[in-house]
CSV table of C-alpha atoms in Angstrom, one decimal:
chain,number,residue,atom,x,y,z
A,1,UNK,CA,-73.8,-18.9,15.4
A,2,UNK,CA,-77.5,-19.7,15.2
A,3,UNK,CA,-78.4,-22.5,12.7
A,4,UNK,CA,-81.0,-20.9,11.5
A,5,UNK,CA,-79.4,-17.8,10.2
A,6,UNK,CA,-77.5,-17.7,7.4
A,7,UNK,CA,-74.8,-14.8,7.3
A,8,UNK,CA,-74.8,-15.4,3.6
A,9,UNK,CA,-78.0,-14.2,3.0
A,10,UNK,CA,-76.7,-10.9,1.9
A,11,UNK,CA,-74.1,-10.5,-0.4
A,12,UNK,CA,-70.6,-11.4,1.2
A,13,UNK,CA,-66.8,-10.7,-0.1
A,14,UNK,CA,-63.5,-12.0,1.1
A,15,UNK,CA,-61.0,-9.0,1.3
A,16,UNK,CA,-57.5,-8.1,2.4
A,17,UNK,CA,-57.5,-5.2,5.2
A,18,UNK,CA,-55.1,-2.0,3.9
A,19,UNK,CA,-53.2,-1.8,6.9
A,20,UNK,CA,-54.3,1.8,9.3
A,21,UNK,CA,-51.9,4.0,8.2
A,22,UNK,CA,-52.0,4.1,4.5
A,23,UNK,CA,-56.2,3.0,5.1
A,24,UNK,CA,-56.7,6.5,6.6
A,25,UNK,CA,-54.5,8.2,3.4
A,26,UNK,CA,-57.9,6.3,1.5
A,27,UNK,CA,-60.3,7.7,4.0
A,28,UNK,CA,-59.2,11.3,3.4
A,29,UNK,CA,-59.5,10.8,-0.4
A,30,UNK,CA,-62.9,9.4,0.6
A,31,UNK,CA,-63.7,12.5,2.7
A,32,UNK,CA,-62.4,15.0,0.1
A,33,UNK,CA,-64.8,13.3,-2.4
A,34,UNK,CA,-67.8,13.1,-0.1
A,35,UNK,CA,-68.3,9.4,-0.7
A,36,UNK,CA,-70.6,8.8,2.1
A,37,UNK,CA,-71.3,5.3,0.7
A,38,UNK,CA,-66.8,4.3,0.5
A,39,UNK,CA,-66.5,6.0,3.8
A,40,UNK,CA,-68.9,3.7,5.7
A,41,UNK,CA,-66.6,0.9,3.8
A,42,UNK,CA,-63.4,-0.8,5.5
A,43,UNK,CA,-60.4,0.2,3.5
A,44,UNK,CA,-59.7,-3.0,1.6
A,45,UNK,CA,-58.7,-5.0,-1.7
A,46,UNK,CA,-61.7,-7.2,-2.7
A,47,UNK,CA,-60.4,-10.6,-3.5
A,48,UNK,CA,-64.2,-11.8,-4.1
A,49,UNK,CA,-67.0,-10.3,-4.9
A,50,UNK,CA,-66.1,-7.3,-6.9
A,51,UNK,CA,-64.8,-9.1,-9.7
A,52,UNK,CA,-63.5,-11.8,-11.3
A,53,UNK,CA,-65.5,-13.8,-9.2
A,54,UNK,CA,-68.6,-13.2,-7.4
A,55,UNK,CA,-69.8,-12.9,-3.8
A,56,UNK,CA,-70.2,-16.5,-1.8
A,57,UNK,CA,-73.5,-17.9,-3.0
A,58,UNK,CA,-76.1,-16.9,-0.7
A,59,UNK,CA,-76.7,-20.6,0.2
A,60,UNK,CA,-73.5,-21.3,0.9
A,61,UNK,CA,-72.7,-23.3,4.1
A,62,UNK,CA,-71.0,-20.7,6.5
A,63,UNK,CA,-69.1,-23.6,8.4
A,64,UNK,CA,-67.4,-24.9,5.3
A,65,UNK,CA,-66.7,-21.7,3.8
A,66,UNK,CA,-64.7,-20.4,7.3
A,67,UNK,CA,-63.1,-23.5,7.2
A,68,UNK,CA,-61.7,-23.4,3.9
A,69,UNK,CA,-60.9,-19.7,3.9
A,70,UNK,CA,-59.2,-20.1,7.0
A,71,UNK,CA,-57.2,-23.7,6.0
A,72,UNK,CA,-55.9,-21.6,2.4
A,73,UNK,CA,-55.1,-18.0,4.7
A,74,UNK,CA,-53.0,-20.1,7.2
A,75,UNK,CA,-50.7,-21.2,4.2
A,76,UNK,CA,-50.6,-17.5,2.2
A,77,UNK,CA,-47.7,-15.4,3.4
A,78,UNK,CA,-48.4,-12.2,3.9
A,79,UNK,CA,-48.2,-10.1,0.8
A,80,UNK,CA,-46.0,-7.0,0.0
A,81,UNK,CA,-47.9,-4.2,-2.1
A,82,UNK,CA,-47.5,-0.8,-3.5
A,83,UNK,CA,-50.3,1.0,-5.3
A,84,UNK,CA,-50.2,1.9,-8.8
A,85,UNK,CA,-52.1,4.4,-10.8
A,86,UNK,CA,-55.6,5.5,-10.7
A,87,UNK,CA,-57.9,4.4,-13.3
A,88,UNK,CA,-61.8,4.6,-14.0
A,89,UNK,CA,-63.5,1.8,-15.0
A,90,UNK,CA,-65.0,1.9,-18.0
A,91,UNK,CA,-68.4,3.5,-18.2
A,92,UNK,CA,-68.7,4.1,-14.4
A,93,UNK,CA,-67.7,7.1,-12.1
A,94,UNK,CA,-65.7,4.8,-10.3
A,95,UNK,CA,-62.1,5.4,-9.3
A,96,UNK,CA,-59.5,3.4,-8.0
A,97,UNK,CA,-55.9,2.4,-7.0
A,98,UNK,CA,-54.6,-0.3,-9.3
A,99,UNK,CA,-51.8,-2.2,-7.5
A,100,UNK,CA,-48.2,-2.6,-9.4
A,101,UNK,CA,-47.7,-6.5,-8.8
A,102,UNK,CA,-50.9,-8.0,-9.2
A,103,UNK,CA,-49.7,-11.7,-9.6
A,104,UNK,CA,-50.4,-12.5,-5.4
A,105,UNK,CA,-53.8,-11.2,-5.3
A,106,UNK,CA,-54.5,-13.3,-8.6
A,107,UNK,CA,-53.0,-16.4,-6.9
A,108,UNK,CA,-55.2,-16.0,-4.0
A,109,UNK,CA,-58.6,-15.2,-5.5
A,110,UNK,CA,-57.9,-18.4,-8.0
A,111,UNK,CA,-57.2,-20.8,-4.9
A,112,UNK,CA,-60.6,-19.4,-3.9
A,113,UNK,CA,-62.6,-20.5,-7.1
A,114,UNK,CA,-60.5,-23.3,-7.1
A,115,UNK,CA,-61.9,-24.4,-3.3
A,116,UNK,CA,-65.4,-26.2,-4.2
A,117,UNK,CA,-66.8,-22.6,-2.3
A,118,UNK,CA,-69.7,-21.6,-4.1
A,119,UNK,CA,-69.7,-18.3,-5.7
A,120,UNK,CA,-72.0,-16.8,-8.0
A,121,UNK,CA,-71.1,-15.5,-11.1
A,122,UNK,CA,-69.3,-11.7,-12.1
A,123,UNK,CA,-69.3,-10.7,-16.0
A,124,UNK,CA,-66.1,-8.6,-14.9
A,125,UNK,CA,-62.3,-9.7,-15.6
A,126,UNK,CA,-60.5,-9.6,-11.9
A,127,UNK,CA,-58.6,-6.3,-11.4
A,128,UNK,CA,-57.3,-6.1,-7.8
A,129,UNK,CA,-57.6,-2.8,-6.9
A,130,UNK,CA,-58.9,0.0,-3.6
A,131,UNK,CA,-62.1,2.2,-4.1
A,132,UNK,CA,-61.4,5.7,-3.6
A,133,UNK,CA,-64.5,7.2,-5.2
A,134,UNK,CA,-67.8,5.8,-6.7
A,135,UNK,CA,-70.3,8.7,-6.3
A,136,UNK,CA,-72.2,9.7,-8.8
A,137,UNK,CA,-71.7,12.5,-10.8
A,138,UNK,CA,-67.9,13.3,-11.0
A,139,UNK,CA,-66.7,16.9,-12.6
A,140,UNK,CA,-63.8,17.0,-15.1
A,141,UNK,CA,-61.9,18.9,-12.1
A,142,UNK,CA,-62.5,15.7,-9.9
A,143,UNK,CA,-61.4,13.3,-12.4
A,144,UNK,CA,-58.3,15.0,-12.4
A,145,UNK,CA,-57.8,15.7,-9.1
A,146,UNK,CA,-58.6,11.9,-9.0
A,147,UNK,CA,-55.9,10.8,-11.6
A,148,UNK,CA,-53.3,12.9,-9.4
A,149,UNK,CA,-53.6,10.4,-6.4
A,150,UNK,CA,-50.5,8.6,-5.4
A,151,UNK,CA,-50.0,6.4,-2.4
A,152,UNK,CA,-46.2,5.1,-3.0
A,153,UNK,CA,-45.0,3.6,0.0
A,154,UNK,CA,-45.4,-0.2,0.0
A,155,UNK,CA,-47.2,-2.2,3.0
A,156,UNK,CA,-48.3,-5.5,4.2
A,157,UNK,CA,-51.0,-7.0,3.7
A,158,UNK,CA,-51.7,-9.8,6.7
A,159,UNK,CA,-55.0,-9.8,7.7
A,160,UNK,CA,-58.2,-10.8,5.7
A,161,UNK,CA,-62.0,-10.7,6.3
A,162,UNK,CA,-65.3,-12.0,5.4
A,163,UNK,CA,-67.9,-8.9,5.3
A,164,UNK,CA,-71.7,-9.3,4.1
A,165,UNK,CA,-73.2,-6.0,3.2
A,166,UNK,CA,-76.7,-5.4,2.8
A,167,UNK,CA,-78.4,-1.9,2.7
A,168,UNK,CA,-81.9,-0.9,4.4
A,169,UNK,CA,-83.0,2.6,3.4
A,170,UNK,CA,-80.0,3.5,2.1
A,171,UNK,CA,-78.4,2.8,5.7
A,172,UNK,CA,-75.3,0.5,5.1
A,173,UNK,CA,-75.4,-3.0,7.3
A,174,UNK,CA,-71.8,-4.3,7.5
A,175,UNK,CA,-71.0,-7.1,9.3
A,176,UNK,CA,-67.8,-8.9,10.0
A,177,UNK,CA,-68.3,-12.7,9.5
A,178,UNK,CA,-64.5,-13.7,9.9
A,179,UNK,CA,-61.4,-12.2,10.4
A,180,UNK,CA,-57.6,-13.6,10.6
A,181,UNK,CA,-54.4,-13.2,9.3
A,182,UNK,CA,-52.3,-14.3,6.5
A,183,UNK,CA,-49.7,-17.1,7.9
A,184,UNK,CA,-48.0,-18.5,5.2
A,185,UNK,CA,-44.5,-19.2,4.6
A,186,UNK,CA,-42.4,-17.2,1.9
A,187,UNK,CA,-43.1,-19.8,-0.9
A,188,UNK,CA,-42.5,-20.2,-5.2
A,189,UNK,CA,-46.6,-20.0,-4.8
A,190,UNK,CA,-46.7,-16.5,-3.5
């Protein structure tokens, strides 16, 4: 990586990758609900950046922040999920997947804040959770239709990423900064 470019510079997230088979049951909810925006999106749980706490500080020194991502992912086990309801965050027409244990994905985004990485700041509590919709406007018929969605077969989770995502006229820029996998021990931590 250059020295001179900082992959930072645009707002980054750390995420857990839904694994492909229950990522493309997201996608088709996506495609139903022409989200052009979500479908140019991995299929993921945000573990920064959406909330709780913010994307890495644009100033952030990229070396350090691989480091310690990878140093706390080597000692998280993978993580068993299941989806749980849909809900709509307040005042948005954004839907999502909530997830029925929550406690892991707390655990792992409060190591994070907990790392010396610099973060900026999100005025939202941390709700771990998958986008399936965030277009803009939604029918009563779609909100439904939304509130019907179940995914209930549980996965793994063992693989994470680093993403920054910037937009130029409206044209999505994702990049892949880091990617590895989750290779903890089964632990009282997690």
């Amino acid at each position: 990586m250059e020295s001179n470019k900082n992959p930072f510079a645009v707002d980054s997230y750390i995420v857990l990758d839904i694994p492909e088979d229950i990522a493309q049951k997201v996608m088709n909810i996506r495609k139903h609900n022409k989200d052009q925006f979500r479908l140019s999106l991995p299929v993921e749980i945000t573990i920064t950046g959406s909330s709780g706490i913010g994307v890495i500080d644009h100033n952030e020194d990229p070396e350090k922040v691989f480091n310690i991502v990878g140093e706390i992912t080597a000692s998280i086990p993978p993580i068993r999920a299941t989806f749980g309801n849909v809900i709509r965050f307040p005042y948005t027409d954004i839907f999502v997947l909530t997830l029925k244990d929550e406690g892991p994905f707390k655990k792992f985004q409060k190591r994070l804040a907990d790392s010396g990485i610099r973060f900026k700041e999100n005025p939202f509590p941390y709700k771990p959770h998958c986008t399936l919709r965030g277009r803009s406007p939604v029918t009563e018929e779609e909100a439904e239709q939304l509130y019907k969605v179940s995914i209930t077969e549980a996965f793994y989770l063992n693989t994470f990423s680093i993403y920054s995502l910037g937009t130029d006229n409206e044209k999505v820029n994702l990049e892949r900064l880091q990617f590895g996998k989750l290779l903890g021990k089964k632990s009282k931590l997690f």
